[in-house]
Tab-separated table of C-alpha atoms and ligand atoms in Angstrom:
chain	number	residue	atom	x	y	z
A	299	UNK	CA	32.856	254.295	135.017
A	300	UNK	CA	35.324	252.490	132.619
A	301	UNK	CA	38.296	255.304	133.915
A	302	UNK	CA	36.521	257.204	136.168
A	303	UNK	CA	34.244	257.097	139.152
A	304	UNK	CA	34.971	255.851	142.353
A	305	UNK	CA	36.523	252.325	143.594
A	306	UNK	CA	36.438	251.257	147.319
A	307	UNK	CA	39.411	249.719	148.842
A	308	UNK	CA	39.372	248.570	152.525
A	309	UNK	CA	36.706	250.653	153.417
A	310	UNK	CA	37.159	253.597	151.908
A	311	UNK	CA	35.794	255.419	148.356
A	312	UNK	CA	39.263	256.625	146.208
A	313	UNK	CA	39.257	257.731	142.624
A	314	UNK	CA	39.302	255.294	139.691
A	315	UNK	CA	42.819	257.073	138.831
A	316	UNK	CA	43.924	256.400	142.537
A	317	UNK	CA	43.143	253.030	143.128
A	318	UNK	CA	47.115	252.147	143.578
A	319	UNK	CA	48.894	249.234	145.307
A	320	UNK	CA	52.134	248.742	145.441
A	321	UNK	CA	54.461	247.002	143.227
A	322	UNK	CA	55.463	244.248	145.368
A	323	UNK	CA	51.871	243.246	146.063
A	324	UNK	CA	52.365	239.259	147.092
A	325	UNK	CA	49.397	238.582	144.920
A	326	UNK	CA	50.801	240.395	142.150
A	327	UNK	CA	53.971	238.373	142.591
A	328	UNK	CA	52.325	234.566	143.609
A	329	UNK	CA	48.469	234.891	142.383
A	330	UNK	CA	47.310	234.489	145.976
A	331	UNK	CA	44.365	236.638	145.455
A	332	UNK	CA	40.398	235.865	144.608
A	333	UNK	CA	37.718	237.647	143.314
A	334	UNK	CA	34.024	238.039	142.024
A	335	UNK	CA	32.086	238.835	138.542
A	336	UNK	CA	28.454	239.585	139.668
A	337	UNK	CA	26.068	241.909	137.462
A	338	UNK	CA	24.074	245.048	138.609
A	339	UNK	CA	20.824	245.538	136.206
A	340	UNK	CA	18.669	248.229	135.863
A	341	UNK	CA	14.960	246.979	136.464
A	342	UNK	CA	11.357	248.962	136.687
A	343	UNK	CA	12.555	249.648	140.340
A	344	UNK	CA	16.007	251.023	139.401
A	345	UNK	CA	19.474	249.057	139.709
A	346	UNK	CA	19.479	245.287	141.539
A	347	UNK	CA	21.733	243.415	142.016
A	348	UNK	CA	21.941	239.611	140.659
A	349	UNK	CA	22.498	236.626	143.091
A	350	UNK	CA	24.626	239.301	145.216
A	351	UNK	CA	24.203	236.783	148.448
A	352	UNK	CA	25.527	233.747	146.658
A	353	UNK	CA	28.331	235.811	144.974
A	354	UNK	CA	29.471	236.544	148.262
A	355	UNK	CA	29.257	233.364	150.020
A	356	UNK	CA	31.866	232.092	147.308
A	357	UNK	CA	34.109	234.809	147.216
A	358	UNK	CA	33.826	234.062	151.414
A	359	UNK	CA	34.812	230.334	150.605
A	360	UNK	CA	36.844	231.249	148.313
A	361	UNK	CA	39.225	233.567	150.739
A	362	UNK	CA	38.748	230.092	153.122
A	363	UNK	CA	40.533	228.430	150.787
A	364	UNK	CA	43.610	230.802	150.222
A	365	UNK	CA	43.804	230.591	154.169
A	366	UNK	CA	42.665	234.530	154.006
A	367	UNK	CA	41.072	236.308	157.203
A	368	UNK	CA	39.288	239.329	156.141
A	369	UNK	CA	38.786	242.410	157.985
A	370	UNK	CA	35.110	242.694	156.528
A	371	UNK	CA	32.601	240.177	157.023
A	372	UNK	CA	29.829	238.865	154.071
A	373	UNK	CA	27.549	240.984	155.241
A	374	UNK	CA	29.965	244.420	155.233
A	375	UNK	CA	31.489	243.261	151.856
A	376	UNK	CA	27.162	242.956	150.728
A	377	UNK	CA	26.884	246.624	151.873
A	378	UNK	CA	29.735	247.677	150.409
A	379	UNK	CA	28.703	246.551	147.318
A	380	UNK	CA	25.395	248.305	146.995
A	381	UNK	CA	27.224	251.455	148.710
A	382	UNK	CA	29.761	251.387	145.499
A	383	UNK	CA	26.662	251.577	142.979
A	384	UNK	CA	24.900	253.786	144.533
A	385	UNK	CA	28.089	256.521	145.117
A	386	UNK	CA	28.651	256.113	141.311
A	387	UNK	CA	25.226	256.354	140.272
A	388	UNK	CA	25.024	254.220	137.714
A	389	UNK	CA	22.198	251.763	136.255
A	390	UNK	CA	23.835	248.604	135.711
A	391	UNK	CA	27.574	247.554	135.466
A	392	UNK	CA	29.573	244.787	136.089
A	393	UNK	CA	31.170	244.730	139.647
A	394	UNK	CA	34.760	242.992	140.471
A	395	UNK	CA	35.140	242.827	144.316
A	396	UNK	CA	38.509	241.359	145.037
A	397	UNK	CA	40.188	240.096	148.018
A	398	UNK	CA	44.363	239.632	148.046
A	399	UNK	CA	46.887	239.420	150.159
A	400	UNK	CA	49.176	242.810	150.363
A	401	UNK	CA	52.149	244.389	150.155
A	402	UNK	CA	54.759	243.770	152.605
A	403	UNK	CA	56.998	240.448	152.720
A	404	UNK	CA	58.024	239.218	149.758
A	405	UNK	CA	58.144	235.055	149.657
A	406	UNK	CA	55.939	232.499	148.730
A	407	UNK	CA	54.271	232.221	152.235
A	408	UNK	CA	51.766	234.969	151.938
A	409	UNK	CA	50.462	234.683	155.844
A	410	UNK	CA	52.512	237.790	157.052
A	411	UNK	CA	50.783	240.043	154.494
A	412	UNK	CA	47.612	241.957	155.059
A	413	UNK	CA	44.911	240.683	153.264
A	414	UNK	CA	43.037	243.843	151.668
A	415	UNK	CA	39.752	243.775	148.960
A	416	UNK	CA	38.402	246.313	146.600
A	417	UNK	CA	35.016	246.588	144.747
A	418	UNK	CA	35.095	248.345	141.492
A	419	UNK	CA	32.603	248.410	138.166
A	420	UNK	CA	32.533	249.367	134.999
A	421	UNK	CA	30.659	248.472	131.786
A	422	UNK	CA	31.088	245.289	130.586
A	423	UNK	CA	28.831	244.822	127.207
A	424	UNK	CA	31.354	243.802	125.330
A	425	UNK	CA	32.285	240.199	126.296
A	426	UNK	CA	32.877	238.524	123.638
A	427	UNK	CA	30.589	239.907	120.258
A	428	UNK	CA	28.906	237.621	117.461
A	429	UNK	CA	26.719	238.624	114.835
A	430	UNK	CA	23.296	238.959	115.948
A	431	UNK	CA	21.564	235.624	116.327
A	432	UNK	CA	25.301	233.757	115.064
A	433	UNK	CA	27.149	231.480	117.661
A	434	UNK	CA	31.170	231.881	118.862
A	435	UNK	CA	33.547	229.862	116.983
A	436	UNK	CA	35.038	228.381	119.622
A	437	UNK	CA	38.263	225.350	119.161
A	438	UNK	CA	39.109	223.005	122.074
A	439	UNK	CA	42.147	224.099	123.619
A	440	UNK	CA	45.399	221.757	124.024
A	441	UNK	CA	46.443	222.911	127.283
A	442	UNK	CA	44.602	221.008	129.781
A	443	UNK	CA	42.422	222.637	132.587
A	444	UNK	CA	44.335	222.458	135.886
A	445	UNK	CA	42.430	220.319	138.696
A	446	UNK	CA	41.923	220.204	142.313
A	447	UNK	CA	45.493	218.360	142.737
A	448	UNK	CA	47.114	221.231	142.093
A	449	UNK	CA	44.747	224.108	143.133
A	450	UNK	CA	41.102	224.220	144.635
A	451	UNK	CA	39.555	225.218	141.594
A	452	UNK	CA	36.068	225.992	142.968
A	453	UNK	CA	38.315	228.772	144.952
A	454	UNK	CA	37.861	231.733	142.002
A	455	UNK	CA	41.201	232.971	142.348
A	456	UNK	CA	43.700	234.948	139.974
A	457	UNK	CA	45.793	231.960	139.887
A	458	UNK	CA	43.445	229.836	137.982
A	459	UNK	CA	43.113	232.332	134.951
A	460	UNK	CA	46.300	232.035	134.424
A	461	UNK	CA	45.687	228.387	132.636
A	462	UNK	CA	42.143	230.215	131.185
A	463	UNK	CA	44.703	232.799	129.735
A	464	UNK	CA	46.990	230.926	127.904
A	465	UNK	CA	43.631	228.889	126.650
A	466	UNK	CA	42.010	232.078	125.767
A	467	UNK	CA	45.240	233.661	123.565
A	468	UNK	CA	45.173	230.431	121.910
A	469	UNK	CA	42.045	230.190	120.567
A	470	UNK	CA	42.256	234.443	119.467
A	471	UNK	CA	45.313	233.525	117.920
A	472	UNK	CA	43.673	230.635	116.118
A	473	UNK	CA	41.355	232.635	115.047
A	474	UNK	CA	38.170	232.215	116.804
A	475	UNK	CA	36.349	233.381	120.112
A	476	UNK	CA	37.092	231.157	122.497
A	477	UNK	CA	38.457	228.008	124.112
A	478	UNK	CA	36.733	225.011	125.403
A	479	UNK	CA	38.697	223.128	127.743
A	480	UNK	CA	39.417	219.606	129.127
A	481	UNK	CA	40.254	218.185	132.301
A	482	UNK	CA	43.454	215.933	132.653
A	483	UNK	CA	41.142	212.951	131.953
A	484	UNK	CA	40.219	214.307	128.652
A	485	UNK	CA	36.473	215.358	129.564
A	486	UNK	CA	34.856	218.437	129.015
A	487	UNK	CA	35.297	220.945	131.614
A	488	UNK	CA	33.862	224.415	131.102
A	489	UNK	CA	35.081	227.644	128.916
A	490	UNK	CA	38.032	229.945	130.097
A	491	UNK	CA	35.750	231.722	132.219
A	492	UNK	CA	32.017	230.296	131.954
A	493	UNK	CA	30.452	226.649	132.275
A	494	UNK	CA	28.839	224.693	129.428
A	495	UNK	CA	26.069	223.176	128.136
A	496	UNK	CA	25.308	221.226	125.448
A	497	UNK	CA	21.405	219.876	124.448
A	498	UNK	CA	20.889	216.466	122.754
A	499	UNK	CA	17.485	215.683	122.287
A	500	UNK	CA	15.878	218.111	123.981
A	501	UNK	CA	17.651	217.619	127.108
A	502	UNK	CA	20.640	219.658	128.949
A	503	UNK	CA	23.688	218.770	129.603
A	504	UNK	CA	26.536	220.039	131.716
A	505	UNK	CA	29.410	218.606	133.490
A	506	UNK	CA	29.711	217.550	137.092
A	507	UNK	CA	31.221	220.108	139.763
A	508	UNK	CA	33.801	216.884	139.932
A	509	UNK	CA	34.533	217.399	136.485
A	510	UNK	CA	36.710	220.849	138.156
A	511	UNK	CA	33.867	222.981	136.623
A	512	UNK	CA	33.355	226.809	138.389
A	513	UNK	CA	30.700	226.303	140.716
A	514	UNK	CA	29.147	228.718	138.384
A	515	UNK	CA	25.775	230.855	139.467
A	516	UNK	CA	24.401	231.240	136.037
A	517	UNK	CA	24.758	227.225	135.559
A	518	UNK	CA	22.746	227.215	138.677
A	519	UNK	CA	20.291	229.964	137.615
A	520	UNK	CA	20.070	227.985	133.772
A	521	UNK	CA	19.420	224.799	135.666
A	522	UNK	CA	16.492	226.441	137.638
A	523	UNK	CA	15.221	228.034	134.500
A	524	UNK	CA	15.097	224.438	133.143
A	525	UNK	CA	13.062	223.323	136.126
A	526	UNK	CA	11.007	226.288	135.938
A	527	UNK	CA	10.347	225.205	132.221
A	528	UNK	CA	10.262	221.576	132.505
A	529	UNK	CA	13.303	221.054	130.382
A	530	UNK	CA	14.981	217.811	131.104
A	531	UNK	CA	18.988	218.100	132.536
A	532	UNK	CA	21.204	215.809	133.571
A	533	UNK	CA	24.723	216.704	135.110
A	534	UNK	CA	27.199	213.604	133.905
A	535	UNK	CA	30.361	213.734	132.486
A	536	UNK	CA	30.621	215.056	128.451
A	537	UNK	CA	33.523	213.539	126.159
A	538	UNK	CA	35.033	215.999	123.229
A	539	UNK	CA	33.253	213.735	120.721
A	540	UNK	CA	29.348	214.536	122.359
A	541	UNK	CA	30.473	218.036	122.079
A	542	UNK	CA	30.672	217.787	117.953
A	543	UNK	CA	27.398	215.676	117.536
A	544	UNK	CA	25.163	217.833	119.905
A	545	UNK	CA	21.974	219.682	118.941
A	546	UNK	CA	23.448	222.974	120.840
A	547	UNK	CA	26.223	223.761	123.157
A	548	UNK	CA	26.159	227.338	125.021
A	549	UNK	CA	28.456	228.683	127.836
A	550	UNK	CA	27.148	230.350	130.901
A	551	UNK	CA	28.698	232.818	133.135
A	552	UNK	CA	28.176	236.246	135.009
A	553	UNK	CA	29.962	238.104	131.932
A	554	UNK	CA	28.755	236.067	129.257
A	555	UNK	CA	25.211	235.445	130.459
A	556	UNK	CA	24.327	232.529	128.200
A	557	UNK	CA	26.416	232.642	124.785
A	558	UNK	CA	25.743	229.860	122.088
A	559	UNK	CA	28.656	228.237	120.460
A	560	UNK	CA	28.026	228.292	116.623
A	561	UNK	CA	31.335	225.633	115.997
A	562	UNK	CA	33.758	223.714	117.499
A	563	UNK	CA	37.045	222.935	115.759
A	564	UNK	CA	35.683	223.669	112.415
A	565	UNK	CA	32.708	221.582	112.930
A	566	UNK	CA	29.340	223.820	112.694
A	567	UNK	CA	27.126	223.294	115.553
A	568	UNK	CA	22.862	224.144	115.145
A	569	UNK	CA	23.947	225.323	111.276
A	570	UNK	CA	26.372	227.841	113.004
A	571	UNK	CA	23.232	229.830	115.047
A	572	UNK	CA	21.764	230.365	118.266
A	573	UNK	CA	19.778	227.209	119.387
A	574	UNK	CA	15.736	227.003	120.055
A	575	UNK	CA	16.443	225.886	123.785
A	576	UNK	CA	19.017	228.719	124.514
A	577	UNK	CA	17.097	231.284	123.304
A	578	UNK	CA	14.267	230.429	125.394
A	579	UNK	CA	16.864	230.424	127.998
A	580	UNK	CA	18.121	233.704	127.667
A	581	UNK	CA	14.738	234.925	127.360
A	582	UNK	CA	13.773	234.130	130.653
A	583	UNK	CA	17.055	234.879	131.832
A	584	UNK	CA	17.094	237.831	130.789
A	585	UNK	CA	13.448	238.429	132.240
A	586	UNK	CA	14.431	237.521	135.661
A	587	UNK	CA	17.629	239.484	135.785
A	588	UNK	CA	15.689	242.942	135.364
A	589	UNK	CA	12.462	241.991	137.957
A	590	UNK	CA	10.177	240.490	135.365
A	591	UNK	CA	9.443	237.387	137.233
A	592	UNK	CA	8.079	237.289	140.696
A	593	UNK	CA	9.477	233.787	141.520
A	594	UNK	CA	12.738	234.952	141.205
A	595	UNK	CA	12.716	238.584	142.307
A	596	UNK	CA	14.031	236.439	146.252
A	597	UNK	CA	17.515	236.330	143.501
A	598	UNK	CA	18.109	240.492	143.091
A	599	UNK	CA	18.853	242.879	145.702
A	600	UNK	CA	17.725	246.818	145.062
A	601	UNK	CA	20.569	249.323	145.391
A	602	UNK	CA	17.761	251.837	146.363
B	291	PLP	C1	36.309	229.447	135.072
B	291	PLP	C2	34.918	229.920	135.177
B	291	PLP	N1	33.911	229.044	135.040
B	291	PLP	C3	32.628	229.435	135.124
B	291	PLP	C4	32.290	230.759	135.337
B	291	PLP	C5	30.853	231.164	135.427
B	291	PLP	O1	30.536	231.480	136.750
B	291	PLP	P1	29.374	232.495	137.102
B	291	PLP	O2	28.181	232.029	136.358
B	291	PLP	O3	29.221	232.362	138.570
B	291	PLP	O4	29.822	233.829	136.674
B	291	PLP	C6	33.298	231.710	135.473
B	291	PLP	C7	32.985	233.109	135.717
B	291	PLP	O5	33.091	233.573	136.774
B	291	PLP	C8	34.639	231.279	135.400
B	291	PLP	O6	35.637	232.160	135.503
């Protein structure tokens, strides 16, 4: 993995170094493909897969949106999945399946090209590093998160990250971690490629899916962990200001798994550290992800 190993493309295993597509790939050209982040751990009964069912049904919905008709149904692109882990032998990775539409007429219609997908993995440790038991130093971004005017945004597609992009090179090259964003009515969206949460008084917090939030599986997995725990959540609307004053804010996402946010725009959130509540989060989270909790083993599928 991470340069070698093998990818599958439309059906069929080809070296890391040969997974090639042409040039004038329409979705290269007009971002008119989607994809997947979903997380293979290694557990006491070797590698499982996390929420692989739901990860699926969205990339599904998402290829609905983009008007996409794939050769492979959920279930094949499931099976291919596990196949992929289990021909490169590996523990745990990240896995990217991708669905886009092809090579072959150039334009911004993209219905006369094929639509193709790949699955590929690698390690992905690295996602964005703190000091051990410090939070990101995040800012709020100034360009605006795009909304469901202008593209369905609960479709994950590569068009999408092109607004989490610029978002993301701002905050580096201000230099912190990450970028917080807004939606066009000024309210707190999500990160450039996880939800949020913030805690006030011992209760979550995390925007609406109306807000344009990510229909995100780890915000659903936190908010079952909070049920599971009898933490108190509510799902409203946040304003910048709440984001400032709050007794924690973490982000949540397939990469990230649950990352606490240490200050905002030069204003130090929980003195700069890891929260109480999202460290009992992450514990459990953690937990479930590799088996250790029966009620939630119905959420991993075992490559073997
Ligand atoms: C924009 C955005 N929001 C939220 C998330 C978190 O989603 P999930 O928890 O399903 O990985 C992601 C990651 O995929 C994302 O890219």
């Amino acid at each position: 993995m991470n340069g070698k190993g093998k990818i599958w493309m439309d059906g069929k295993f080809v070296e890391w170094n040969n997974a090639k597509i042409h040039i004038l790939t329409h979705a290269m050209h007009y971002g008119t493909a989607v994809f997947e982040g979903i997380r293979c751990y290694d557990t006491k009964n070797g590698p499982a897969i996390f929420r692989l069912e739901d990860h699926v049904r969205r990339l599904a919905n998402s290829c609905k949106m983009y008007h996409m008709t794939l050769q492979f149904s959920e279930k094949d692109l499931a099976d291919a999945i596990v196949e992929t882990i289990r021909i490169n032998n590996v523990k745990h990775c990240y896995i990217r399946p991708i669905c886009y539409y092809g090579y072959g007429k150039m334009g911004v219609n993209p219905l006369p090209n094929k639509v193709s997908a790949s699955i590929a993995l690698w390690d992905w440790e690295d996602h964005i590093k703190t000091e051990e038991n410090k939070g990101m130093r995040v800012i709020v971004s100034s360009w605006a998160r795009i909304d469901s005017r202008s593209l369905p945004m609960h479709a994950k597609a590569t068009a999408n990250y092109a607004n989490s992009a610029l978002a993301r090179i701002e905050a580096i090259s201000s230099g912190v971690d990450e970028a917080i964003m807004l939606n066009i009515s000024g309210m707190v969206v999500e990160g450039t490629a996880e939800n949020i949460f913030i805690v006030r008084d011992n209760t979550l917090i995390t925007p609406p899916l109306t807000s344009g939030a990510l229909d995100g599986i780890t915000r659903s997995t936190v908010l079952s962990i909070a049920e599971h725990m009898g933490i108190n959540f509510q799902i409203c609307d946040i304003s910048r200001d709440e984001l400032y004053y709050a007794d924690e804010v973490f982000l949540t996402g397939t990469a990230a798994e649950i990352k606490s946010i240490g200050e905002i725009d030069k204003i130090v959130i929980a003195n700069g550290e890891v929260g109480k509540i999202a460290t009992q989060l992450k514990s459990i989270y953690h937990q479930i992800v590799h088996g250790d909790i029966e009620k939630f083993d119905k959420w991993l599928t075992y490559v073997n």
